[in-house]
Amino acid sequence: MTSGDPETKWALITGAASGIGAAFAAGLAARNHGLWLVDKQHDALIAMAQDIAARHGVPVTPIVADLESVADQDTVIDFIAGAPALDLLINNAGFGAPHLFHTNRPESHFAMLQVHVVAPVRFSRAALPAMIARRKGAIINVCSMAQHIRTPGNTMYGATKLFLDDFSQRLYLEVGAHGIEIQSLIPGYTISNFGNTEEYKHSRRAAIPAFLWSSAESVVEASLHQLGSGRLKCVPGTFNRVLEFCLKRSLLSPRLIQRWIA
């Protein structure tokens, strides 16, 4: 696989068929990036790739892969290995499972570790040597405000996202001196189809106050605007920045937080 025009910037996005991933794809295509888009939703991914290529005139390659599968992770790594000019890796794929740890299926725990932890670590390891050799590149790891919220039903999701945030910070200490940027993106409630699954059929998301919600496009705009600034952490929205400050310092009562969690 070749990277085409050497002047084209290239980005690989996981979880690209919807939500924040789709907004990243559209935002980067508008900035003239060539795209490798990874998702397990075959039909949605192919349709979106064709639409973005037609609207923006940029090269777009869909990669159908389920990141719960190590074999499918290997497929993505093969693409990364064949893309020495990869400028931006966005580890965005993720899912929720709002159940008590001891009642949820063990397979769900394993799948979440694969998608939220193993895949981003493997993809970062695959991408960094070429980025460091070129002294150019960036990795965005999409974390979550939920990593700071300790409530029942949030054990695996919060813990895996907290790992990804801490991994980002520690990784930057190693690669920042080589010209590589690492961004830990921490959105709050974001309008997407994240909660439109069987897992969330009994959720209280509809009761969450409207002012807590952000659009996927505004999250992506904040992330891309900050990219290149040298700042490690991106928390989109003034309210979310205040919320993160309070959550990290346990300044909000658990009862109030529980009311907001779906």
PDB file of C-alpha atoms in Angstrom:
ATOM      1  CA  MET A   1       0.000   0.000   0.000  1.00  0.00           C
ATOM      2  CA  THR A   2       1.298   3.448  -0.852  1.00  0.00           C
ATOM      3  CA  SER A   3       0.356   6.779   0.633  1.00  0.00           C
ATOM      4  CA  GLY A   4      -0.142   8.560  -2.705  1.00  0.00           C
ATOM      5  CA  ASP A   5       0.594  12.279  -3.026  1.00  0.00           C
ATOM      6  CA  PRO A   6       3.459  13.095  -0.637  1.00  0.00           C
ATOM      7  CA  GLU A   7       1.812  16.468   0.048  1.00  0.00           C
ATOM      8  CA  THR A   8      -1.379  14.864   1.335  1.00  0.00           C
ATOM      9  CA  LYS A   9      -1.742  14.550   5.095  1.00  0.00           C
ATOM     10  CA  TRP A  10      -3.082  11.202   6.223  1.00  0.00           C
ATOM     11  CA  ALA A  11      -5.209  10.226   9.220  1.00  0.00           C
ATOM     12  CA  LEU A  12      -6.437   6.874  10.495  1.00  0.00           C
ATOM     13  CA  ILE A  13      -9.607   6.969  12.597  1.00  0.00           C
ATOM     14  CA  THR A  14     -11.129   4.058  14.500  1.00  0.00           C
ATOM     15  CA  GLY A  15     -14.840   3.959  15.254  1.00  0.00           C
ATOM     16  CA  ALA A  16     -15.256   6.163  12.208  1.00  0.00           C
ATOM     17  CA  ALA A  17     -18.756   5.279  10.999  1.00  0.00           C
ATOM     18  CA  SER A  18     -20.695   7.374  13.507  1.00  0.00           C
ATOM     19  CA  GLY A  19     -20.541   9.913  16.319  1.00  0.00           C
ATOM     20  CA  ILE A  20     -17.221  11.561  17.135  1.00  0.00           C
ATOM     21  CA  GLY A  21     -15.359   9.317  14.688  1.00  0.00           C
ATOM     22  CA  ALA A  22     -17.575  10.377  11.774  1.00  0.00           C
ATOM     23  CA  ALA A  23     -17.221  14.032  12.798  1.00  0.00           C
ATOM     24  CA  PHE A  24     -13.423  13.636  12.818  1.00  0.00           C
ATOM     25  CA  ALA A  25     -13.590  12.113   9.332  1.00  0.00           C
ATOM     26  CA  ALA A  26     -15.658  15.000   7.970  1.00  0.00           C
ATOM     27  CA  GLY A  27     -13.567  17.641   9.736  1.00  0.00           C
ATOM     28  CA  LEU A  28     -10.266  16.246   8.511  1.00  0.00           C
ATOM     29  CA  ALA A  29     -11.539  15.704   4.967  1.00  0.00           C
ATOM     30  CA  ALA A  30     -12.519  19.384   4.910  1.00  0.00           C
ATOM     31  CA  ARG A  31      -8.897  20.096   5.877  1.00  0.00           C
ATOM     32  CA  ASN A  32      -7.713  18.019   2.890  1.00  0.00           C
ATOM     33  CA  HIS A  33      -6.582  14.926   4.787  1.00  0.00           C
ATOM     34  CA  GLY A  34      -6.568  11.540   3.153  1.00  0.00           C
ATOM     35  CA  LEU A  35      -8.371   9.063   5.383  1.00  0.00           C
ATOM     36  CA  TRP A  36      -8.205   5.469   6.524  1.00  0.00           C
ATOM     37  CA  LEU A  37     -11.506   4.822   8.282  1.00  0.00           C
ATOM     38  CA  VAL A  38     -11.897   1.840  10.596  1.00  0.00           C
ATOM     39  CA  ASP A  39     -15.220   0.468  11.838  1.00  0.00           C
ATOM     40  CA  LYS A  40     -17.078  -2.823  12.205  1.00  0.00           C
ATOM     41  CA  GLN A  41     -20.301  -1.406  10.713  1.00  0.00           C
ATOM     42  CA  HIS A  42     -19.710  -2.492   7.118  1.00  0.00           C
ATOM     43  CA  ASP A  43     -22.587  -0.792   5.287  1.00  0.00           C
ATOM     44  CA  ALA A  44     -22.436   2.467   7.249  1.00  0.00           C
ATOM     45  CA  LEU A  45     -18.659   2.684   6.839  1.00  0.00           C
ATOM     46  CA  ILE A  46     -18.685   2.085   3.079  1.00  0.00           C
ATOM     47  CA  ALA A  47     -21.484   4.590   2.532  1.00  0.00           C
ATOM     48  CA  MET A  48     -19.773   7.238   4.623  1.00  0.00           C
ATOM     49  CA  ALA A  49     -16.412   6.707   2.907  1.00  0.00           C
ATOM     50  CA  GLN A  50     -18.007   7.128  -0.499  1.00  0.00           C
ATOM     51  CA  ASP A  51     -19.880  10.248   0.597  1.00  0.00           C
ATOM     52  CA  ILE A  52     -16.790  11.918   2.078  1.00  0.00           C
ATOM     53  CA  ALA A  53     -14.678  11.138  -0.993  1.00  0.00           C
ATOM     54  CA  ALA A  54     -17.363  12.557  -3.294  1.00  0.00           C
ATOM     55  CA  ARG A  55     -17.962  15.716  -1.253  1.00  0.00           C
ATOM     56  CA  HIS A  56     -14.365  16.614  -0.422  1.00  0.00           C
ATOM     57  CA  GLY A  57     -12.350  15.025  -3.220  1.00  0.00           C
ATOM     58  CA  VAL A  58      -9.895  13.350  -0.847  1.00  0.00           C
ATOM     59  CA  PRO A  59      -8.738   9.714  -0.913  1.00  0.00           C
ATOM     60  CA  VAL A  60     -10.692   7.590   1.564  1.00  0.00           C
ATOM     61  CA  THR A  61     -10.071   3.927   2.321  1.00  0.00           C
ATOM     62  CA  PRO A  62     -12.596   2.058   4.499  1.00  0.00           C
ATOM     63  CA  ILE A  63     -11.182  -0.738   6.673  1.00  0.00           C
ATOM     64  CA  VAL A  64     -13.890  -3.010   8.026  1.00  0.00           C
ATOM     65  CA  ALA A  65     -12.594  -4.347  11.332  1.00  0.00           C
ATOM     66  CA  ASP A  66     -14.056  -5.330  14.698  1.00  0.00           C
ATOM     67  CA  LEU A  67     -11.475  -4.253  17.254  1.00  0.00           C
ATOM     68  CA  GLU A  68     -12.689  -6.837  19.737  1.00  0.00           C
ATOM     69  CA  SER A  69     -10.859  -9.297  17.467  1.00  0.00           C
ATOM     70  CA  VAL A  70      -7.067  -9.562  17.677  1.00  0.00           C
ATOM     71  CA  ALA A  71      -7.030 -10.734  14.052  1.00  0.00           C
ATOM     72  CA  ASP A  72      -8.892  -7.601  12.963  1.00  0.00           C
ATOM     73  CA  GLN A  73      -6.500  -5.478  15.021  1.00  0.00           C
ATOM     74  CA  ASP A  74      -3.699  -7.149  13.036  1.00  0.00           C
ATOM     75  CA  THR A  75      -5.399  -6.043   9.811  1.00  0.00           C
ATOM     76  CA  VAL A  76      -5.349  -2.423  10.970  1.00  0.00           C
ATOM     77  CA  ILE A  77      -1.706  -2.735  12.040  1.00  0.00           C
ATOM     78  CA  ASP A  78      -0.862  -3.985   8.539  1.00  0.00           C
ATOM     79  CA  PHE A  79      -2.377  -0.783   7.129  1.00  0.00           C
ATOM     80  CA  ILE A  80      -0.393   1.332   9.566  1.00  0.00           C
ATOM     81  CA  ALA A  81       2.806  -0.520   8.686  1.00  0.00           C
ATOM     82  CA  GLY A  82       2.190   0.263   5.022  1.00  0.00           C
ATOM     83  CA  ALA A  83       1.552   3.942   5.750  1.00  0.00           C
ATOM     84  CA  PRO A  84       4.905   5.532   6.623  1.00  0.00           C
ATOM     85  CA  ALA A  85       3.424   8.986   6.045  1.00  0.00           C
ATOM     86  CA  LEU A  86       0.643   8.605   8.610  1.00  0.00           C
ATOM     87  CA  ASP A  87       0.280  12.037  10.207  1.00  0.00           C
ATOM     88  CA  LEU A  88      -2.540  11.468  12.662  1.00  0.00           C
ATOM     89  CA  LEU A  89      -3.857   8.414  14.504  1.00  0.00           C
ATOM     90  CA  ILE A  90      -7.196   8.808  16.266  1.00  0.00           C
ATOM     91  CA  ASN A  91      -8.074   6.030  18.693  1.00  0.00           C
ATOM     92  CA  ASN A  92     -11.783   6.714  18.982  1.00  0.00           C
ATOM     93  CA  ALA A  93     -13.566   3.330  18.880  1.00  0.00           C
ATOM     94  CA  GLY A  94     -15.477   2.503  22.022  1.00  0.00           C
ATOM     95  CA  PHE A  95     -18.707   1.250  23.537  1.00  0.00           C
ATOM     96  CA  GLY A  96     -20.519   1.261  26.849  1.00  0.00           C
ATOM     97  CA  ALA A  97     -21.911  -1.564  28.975  1.00  0.00           C
ATOM     98  CA  PRO A  98     -23.839   0.005  31.891  1.00  0.00           C
ATOM     99  CA  HIS A  99     -24.102  -3.059  34.105  1.00  0.00           C
ATOM    100  CA  LEU A 100     -22.751  -3.993  37.489  1.00  0.00           C
ATOM    101  CA  PHE A 101     -19.359  -5.630  37.075  1.00  0.00           C
ATOM    102  CA  HIS A 102     -20.351  -8.949  38.643  1.00  0.00           C
ATOM    103  CA  THR A 103     -23.567  -9.277  36.603  1.00  0.00           C
ATOM    104  CA  ASN A 104     -22.206  -8.380  33.177  1.00  0.00           C
ATOM    105  CA  ARG A 105     -20.958 -11.111  30.852  1.00  0.00           C
ATOM    106  CA  PRO A 106     -17.205 -11.794  31.193  1.00  0.00           C
ATOM    107  CA  GLU A 107     -17.012 -11.631  27.388  1.00  0.00           C
ATOM    108  CA  SER A 108     -18.130  -8.002  27.552  1.00  0.00           C
ATOM    109  CA  HIS A 109     -15.292  -7.136  29.931  1.00  0.00           C
ATOM    110  CA  PHE A 110     -12.772  -8.784  27.610  1.00  0.00           C
ATOM    111  CA  ALA A 111     -14.206  -6.999  24.574  1.00  0.00           C
ATOM    112  CA  MET A 112     -13.996  -3.615  26.288  1.00  0.00           C
ATOM    113  CA  LEU A 113     -10.373  -4.208  27.242  1.00  0.00           C
ATOM    114  CA  GLN A 114      -9.599  -5.101  23.628  1.00  0.00           C
ATOM    115  CA  VAL A 115     -11.333  -2.036  22.162  1.00  0.00           C
ATOM    116  CA  HIS A 116     -10.441   0.622  24.767  1.00  0.00           C
ATOM    117  CA  VAL A 117      -6.998  -0.560  25.871  1.00  0.00           C
ATOM    118  CA  VAL A 118      -5.320  -3.212  23.716  1.00  0.00           C
ATOM    119  CA  ALA A 119      -6.179  -1.769  20.291  1.00  0.00           C
ATOM    120  CA  PRO A 120      -5.072   1.829  21.075  1.00  0.00           C
ATOM    121  CA  VAL A 121      -1.840   0.564  22.635  1.00  0.00           C
ATOM    122  CA  ARG A 122      -1.080  -1.694  19.655  1.00  0.00           C
ATOM    123  CA  PHE A 123      -1.955   0.958  17.068  1.00  0.00           C
ATOM    124  CA  SER A 124       0.125   3.600  18.843  1.00  0.00           C
ATOM    125  CA  ARG A 125       3.087   1.231  18.968  1.00  0.00           C
ATOM    126  CA  ALA A 126       2.685   0.507  15.259  1.00  0.00           C
ATOM    127  CA  ALA A 127       2.452   4.171  14.251  1.00  0.00           C
ATOM    128  CA  LEU A 128       5.114   5.794  16.431  1.00  0.00           C
ATOM    129  CA  PRO A 129       8.409   4.505  14.926  1.00  0.00           C
ATOM    130  CA  ALA A 130       7.701   6.078  11.518  1.00  0.00           C
ATOM    131  CA  MET A 131       6.347   9.255  13.127  1.00  0.00           C
ATOM    132  CA  ILE A 132       9.475   9.585  15.273  1.00  0.00           C
ATOM    133  CA  ALA A 133      11.722   8.955  12.271  1.00  0.00           C
ATOM    134  CA  ARG A 134       9.969  11.806  10.449  1.00  0.00           C
ATOM    135  CA  ARG A 135       9.751  13.941  13.630  1.00  0.00           C
ATOM    136  CA  LYS A 136       6.168  14.562  12.683  1.00  0.00           C
ATOM    137  CA  GLY A 137       2.859  13.106  13.776  1.00  0.00           C
ATOM    138  CA  ALA A 138       0.124  13.103  16.374  1.00  0.00           C
ATOM    139  CA  ILE A 139      -2.078  10.653  18.246  1.00  0.00           C
ATOM    140  CA  ILE A 140      -5.478  11.569  19.663  1.00  0.00           C
ATOM    141  CA  ASN A 141      -6.874   9.180  22.261  1.00  0.00           C
ATOM    142  CA  VAL A 142     -10.580   9.713  22.871  1.00  0.00           C
ATOM    143  CA  CYS A 143     -11.222   9.299  26.596  1.00  0.00           C
ATOM    144  CA  SER A 144     -14.350  10.296  28.522  1.00  0.00           C
ATOM    145  CA  MET A 145     -15.602  12.424  31.385  1.00  0.00           C
ATOM    146  CA  ALA A 146     -16.947   9.132  32.760  1.00  0.00           C
ATOM    147  CA  GLN A 147     -13.393   8.187  33.755  1.00  0.00           C
ATOM    148  CA  HIS A 148     -13.729  10.617  36.677  1.00  0.00           C
ATOM    149  CA  ILE A 149     -17.173   9.383  37.748  1.00  0.00           C
ATOM    150  CA  ARG A 150     -17.237   6.494  40.205  1.00  0.00           C
ATOM    151  CA  THR A 151     -20.777   5.157  40.205  1.00  0.00           C
ATOM    152  CA  PRO A 152     -22.275   1.661  40.002  1.00  0.00           C
ATOM    153  CA  GLY A 153     -22.398   0.349  36.452  1.00  0.00           C
ATOM    154  CA  ASN A 154     -19.401   2.400  35.312  1.00  0.00           C
ATOM    155  CA  THR A 155     -16.547   0.192  36.515  1.00  0.00           C
ATOM    156  CA  MET A 156     -15.076  -1.153  33.280  1.00  0.00           C
ATOM    157  CA  TYR A 157     -15.902   1.821  31.049  1.00  0.00           C
ATOM    158  CA  GLY A 158     -14.520   4.391  33.474  1.00  0.00           C
ATOM    159  CA  ALA A 159     -11.431   2.341  34.309  1.00  0.00           C
ATOM    160  CA  THR A 160     -10.485   1.652  30.691  1.00  0.00           C
ATOM    161  CA  LYS A 161     -10.930   5.289  29.707  1.00  0.00           C
ATOM    162  CA  LEU A 162      -8.880   6.378  32.720  1.00  0.00           C
ATOM    163  CA  PHE A 163      -6.128   4.040  31.542  1.00  0.00           C
ATOM    164  CA  LEU A 164      -6.215   5.625  28.090  1.00  0.00           C
ATOM    165  CA  ASP A 165      -5.881   9.111  29.568  1.00  0.00           C
ATOM    166  CA  ASP A 166      -2.979   8.131  31.814  1.00  0.00           C
ATOM    167  CA  PHE A 167      -1.338   6.198  28.966  1.00  0.00           C
ATOM    168  CA  SER A 168      -1.519   9.350  26.825  1.00  0.00           C
ATOM    169  CA  GLN A 169       0.157  11.488  29.466  1.00  0.00           C
ATOM    170  CA  ARG A 170       2.947   9.007  30.111  1.00  0.00           C
ATOM    171  CA  LEU A 171       3.485   8.357  26.408  1.00  0.00           C
ATOM    172  CA  TYR A 172       3.929  12.069  25.745  1.00  0.00           C
ATOM    173  CA  LEU A 173       6.832  12.145  28.197  1.00  0.00           C
ATOM    174  CA  GLU A 174       8.631   9.681  25.938  1.00  0.00           C
ATOM    175  CA  VAL A 175       7.764  10.973  22.465  1.00  0.00           C
ATOM    176  CA  GLY A 176       7.170  14.708  22.906  1.00  0.00           C
ATOM    177  CA  ALA A 177      10.864  15.466  22.510  1.00  0.00           C
ATOM    178  CA  HIS A 178      10.747  13.759  19.099  1.00  0.00           C
ATOM    179  CA  GLY A 179       8.190  16.212  17.747  1.00  0.00           C
ATOM    180  CA  ILE A 180       5.188  13.937  18.318  1.00  0.00           C
ATOM    181  CA  GLU A 181       2.005  15.352  19.806  1.00  0.00           C
ATOM    182  CA  ILE A 182      -0.276  13.284  22.025  1.00  0.00           C
ATOM    183  CA  GLN A 183      -3.738  14.565  22.824  1.00  0.00           C
ATOM    184  CA  SER A 184      -6.025  13.132  25.476  1.00  0.00           C
ATOM    185  CA  LEU A 185      -9.509  14.176  24.359  1.00  0.00           C
ATOM    186  CA  ILE A 186     -12.053  14.135  27.189  1.00  0.00           C
ATOM    187  CA  PRO A 187     -15.585  14.901  25.984  1.00  0.00           C
ATOM    188  CA  GLY A 188     -18.624  14.992  28.191  1.00  0.00           C
ATOM    189  CA  TYR A 189     -22.085  13.911  27.046  1.00  0.00           C
ATOM    190  CA  THR A 190     -21.986  13.959  23.258  1.00  0.00           C
ATOM    191  CA  ILE A 191     -24.919  13.643  20.857  1.00  0.00           C
ATOM    192  CA  SER A 192     -24.358  10.420  18.898  1.00  0.00           C
ATOM    193  CA  ASN A 193     -25.735   6.899  18.580  1.00  0.00           C
ATOM    194  CA  PHE A 194     -23.505   5.702  21.447  1.00  0.00           C
ATOM    195  CA  GLY A 195     -26.524   5.006  23.637  1.00  0.00           C
ATOM    196  CA  ASN A 196     -28.754   3.621  20.890  1.00  0.00           C
ATOM    197  CA  THR A 197     -28.043   0.001  21.759  1.00  0.00           C
ATOM    198  CA  GLU A 198     -29.742  -2.817  23.648  1.00  0.00           C
ATOM    199  CA  GLU A 199     -27.328  -2.176  26.526  1.00  0.00           C
ATOM    200  CA  TYR A 200     -28.895   1.252  27.117  1.00  0.00           C
ATOM    201  CA  LYS A 201     -32.581   0.373  26.706  1.00  0.00           C
ATOM    202  CA  HIS A 202     -33.235   1.112  30.398  1.00  0.00           C
ATOM    203  CA  SER A 203     -30.987   4.164  30.594  1.00  0.00           C
ATOM    204  CA  ARG A 204     -32.044   7.575  31.872  1.00  0.00           C
ATOM    205  CA  ARG A 205     -30.163   9.495  29.193  1.00  0.00           C
ATOM    206  CA  ALA A 206     -33.313  11.369  28.175  1.00  0.00           C
ATOM    207  CA  ALA A 207     -33.395  12.907  31.666  1.00  0.00           C
ATOM    208  CA  ILE A 208     -29.901  14.377  31.381  1.00  0.00           C
ATOM    209  CA  PRO A 209     -30.169  18.203  31.220  1.00  0.00           C
ATOM    210  CA  ALA A 210     -29.814  19.600  27.699  1.00  0.00           C
ATOM    211  CA  PHE A 211     -27.026  21.987  28.712  1.00  0.00           C
ATOM    212  CA  LEU A 212     -24.761  19.010  29.458  1.00  0.00           C
ATOM    213  CA  TRP A 213     -24.827  17.789  25.856  1.00  0.00           C
ATOM    214  CA  SER A 214     -22.401  18.741  23.081  1.00  0.00           C
ATOM    215  CA  SER A 215     -22.500  17.953  19.387  1.00  0.00           C
ATOM    216  CA  ALA A 216     -19.889  15.588  17.986  1.00  0.00           C
ATOM    217  CA  GLU A 217     -18.863  18.341  15.578  1.00  0.00           C
ATOM    218  CA  SER A 218     -18.129  20.819  18.383  1.00  0.00           C
ATOM    219  CA  VAL A 219     -16.033  18.207  20.208  1.00  0.00           C
ATOM    220  CA  VAL A 220     -14.000  17.548  17.074  1.00  0.00           C
ATOM    221  CA  GLU A 221     -13.600  21.239  16.289  1.00  0.00           C
ATOM    222  CA  ALA A 222     -12.192  21.850  19.775  1.00  0.00           C
ATOM    223  CA  SER A 223      -9.817  18.909  19.410  1.00  0.00           C
ATOM    224  CA  LEU A 224      -8.488  19.881  15.989  1.00  0.00           C
ATOM    225  CA  HIS A 225      -8.248  23.553  16.962  1.00  0.00           C
ATOM    226  CA  GLN A 226      -6.056  22.643  19.933  1.00  0.00           C
ATOM    227  CA  LEU A 227      -3.916  20.187  17.962  1.00  0.00           C
ATOM    228  CA  GLY A 228      -0.511  21.731  17.387  1.00  0.00           C
ATOM    229  CA  SER A 229      -0.696  23.890  20.518  1.00  0.00           C
ATOM    230  CA  GLY A 230       1.418  21.516  22.583  1.00  0.00           C
ATOM    231  CA  ARG A 231      -1.331  21.114  25.191  1.00  0.00           C
ATOM    232  CA  LEU A 232      -1.791  17.489  26.167  1.00  0.00           C
ATOM    233  CA  LYS A 233      -5.366  17.459  27.424  1.00  0.00           C
ATOM    234  CA  CYS A 234      -8.437  18.723  25.555  1.00  0.00           C
ATOM    235  CA  VAL A 235     -11.732  19.050  27.427  1.00  0.00           C
ATOM    236  CA  PRO A 236     -14.235  20.654  25.008  1.00  0.00           C
ATOM    237  CA  GLY A 237     -16.572  23.270  26.442  1.00  0.00           C
ATOM    238  CA  THR A 238     -16.271  25.631  29.387  1.00  0.00           C
ATOM    239  CA  PHE A 239     -18.854  23.752  31.453  1.00  0.00           C
ATOM    240  CA  ASN A 240     -17.066  20.440  30.885  1.00  0.00           C
ATOM    241  CA  ARG A 241     -13.758  21.945  31.967  1.00  0.00           C
ATOM    242  CA  VAL A 242     -15.361  23.133  35.197  1.00  0.00           C
ATOM    243  CA  LEU A 243     -17.049  19.754  35.627  1.00  0.00           C
ATOM    244  CA  GLU A 244     -13.785  17.871  35.158  1.00  0.00           C
ATOM    245  CA  PHE A 245     -12.066  20.138  37.683  1.00  0.00           C
ATOM    246  CA  CYS A 246     -14.789  19.398  40.233  1.00  0.00           C
ATOM    247  CA  LEU A 247     -14.924  15.671  39.532  1.00  0.00           C
ATOM    248  CA  LYS A 248     -11.172  15.191  39.838  1.00  0.00           C
ATOM    249  CA  ARG A 249     -11.250  16.913  43.229  1.00  0.00           C
ATOM    250  CA  SER A 250     -14.436  15.199  44.502  1.00  0.00           C
ATOM    251  CA  LEU A 251     -16.214  18.532  44.818  1.00  0.00           C
ATOM    252  CA  LEU A 252     -19.591  17.142  43.694  1.00  0.00           C
ATOM    253  CA  SER A 253     -21.762  14.906  45.846  1.00  0.00           C
ATOM    254  CA  PRO A 254     -22.138  11.278  44.711  1.00  0.00           C
ATOM    255  CA  ARG A 255     -25.933  11.651  44.915  1.00  0.00           C
ATOM    256  CA  LEU A 256     -25.921  14.547  42.452  1.00  0.00           C
ATOM    257  CA  ILE A 257     -23.606  12.687  40.090  1.00  0.00           C
ATOM    258  CA  GLN A 258     -25.808   9.590  40.272  1.00  0.00           C
ATOM    259  CA  ARG A 259     -28.803  11.642  39.142  1.00  0.00           C
ATOM    260  CA  TRP A 260     -26.926  12.704  36.018  1.00  0.00           C
ATOM    261  CA  ILE A 261     -25.664   9.276  35.045  1.00  0.00           C
ATOM    262  CA  ALA A 262     -27.714   7.150  32.661  1.00  0.00           C
TER     263      ALA A 262
END
